[in-house]
Amino acid sequence: MQTFRYGPAASQAGDLHLPDRDDAPVVCLFHGGFWRMPYARDQMTPLAEDLARRGYAAWNLEYRRLGEPGGGWPGSFEDVHAGIEHLAQLKADGAGIDLSRVLTVGHSAGGHLALWAAGPRRIAASSALPQVRIMVAVGQAPAADLRRIHELGCSNGVARELLGGMPSEVPERYALASPQELLPLGVPQLVVHGEKDDVVPAAVGRDYVKAGERAGDTVEYIELPGVRHFEHLDPKGEAWGKVVEWLEKLLEAS
């Protein structure tokens, strides 16, 4: 594993876990924590290590979060864009990664970012077309609908904090930041949710999938009986097993 910087801020960094092969497909990982400090990318390290053992390159990204300068709107979103784009530089510098097979996977708030990044990334430091395009996206208990997250009052009104206002106050930000409002994303997607999730209710995932299907996207939904919110972070758990099984089938088919 090596850590690389994609910007000058302390949180503009990522850990690249490489397998023992060249031209590996790349999984960009995004951690949860409702976009807040002090939650950090170490949450996803066990999953990154598991992916590397399976032959994937794992790019475990950090981003500026609420509670630090630049966190929230638009900085957190700009960081996601810049972090993914940095893969082109890593490839140019000799990393054995395949930029035609780049995937995003994220948990909770990171699931929101993984889905968001796979669609039209409209908030970016540059108006240039992205160099790195996303092939597929996976949301693990994703906070995929920011209006719904606001209505539910999740994490003491975190959606309002993230975007600097309520939907009635900054509707254009919700339209640009919420994956559900950006549908169709135009790439295959998987949403895995636990039936007993009391942090991001499973109904959020269910409704996102229905909206994606209505918009014309290919979106698969797996709801796991008895599973809560944090079981998704266990590389030996059922929830993660569903993710890697889906990724392997999709890459084989492609």
Coordinates of C-alpha atoms in Angstrom, one line a residue, residues 6 33 51 65 69 109 126 139 185 203:
Y6 CA -4.1 14.6 -5.0
G33 CA -19.6 8.9 8.7
L51 CA -9.9 -6.4 -2.8
R65 CA -15.3 16.5 5.6
P69 CA -11.8 23.8 6.1
A109 CA -22.3 8.7 3.1
S126 CA -12.1 22.2 -14.1
G139 CA -23.8 1.7 -2.7
L185 CA -26.5 7.6 -14.1
A203 CA -36.5 2.3 2.3

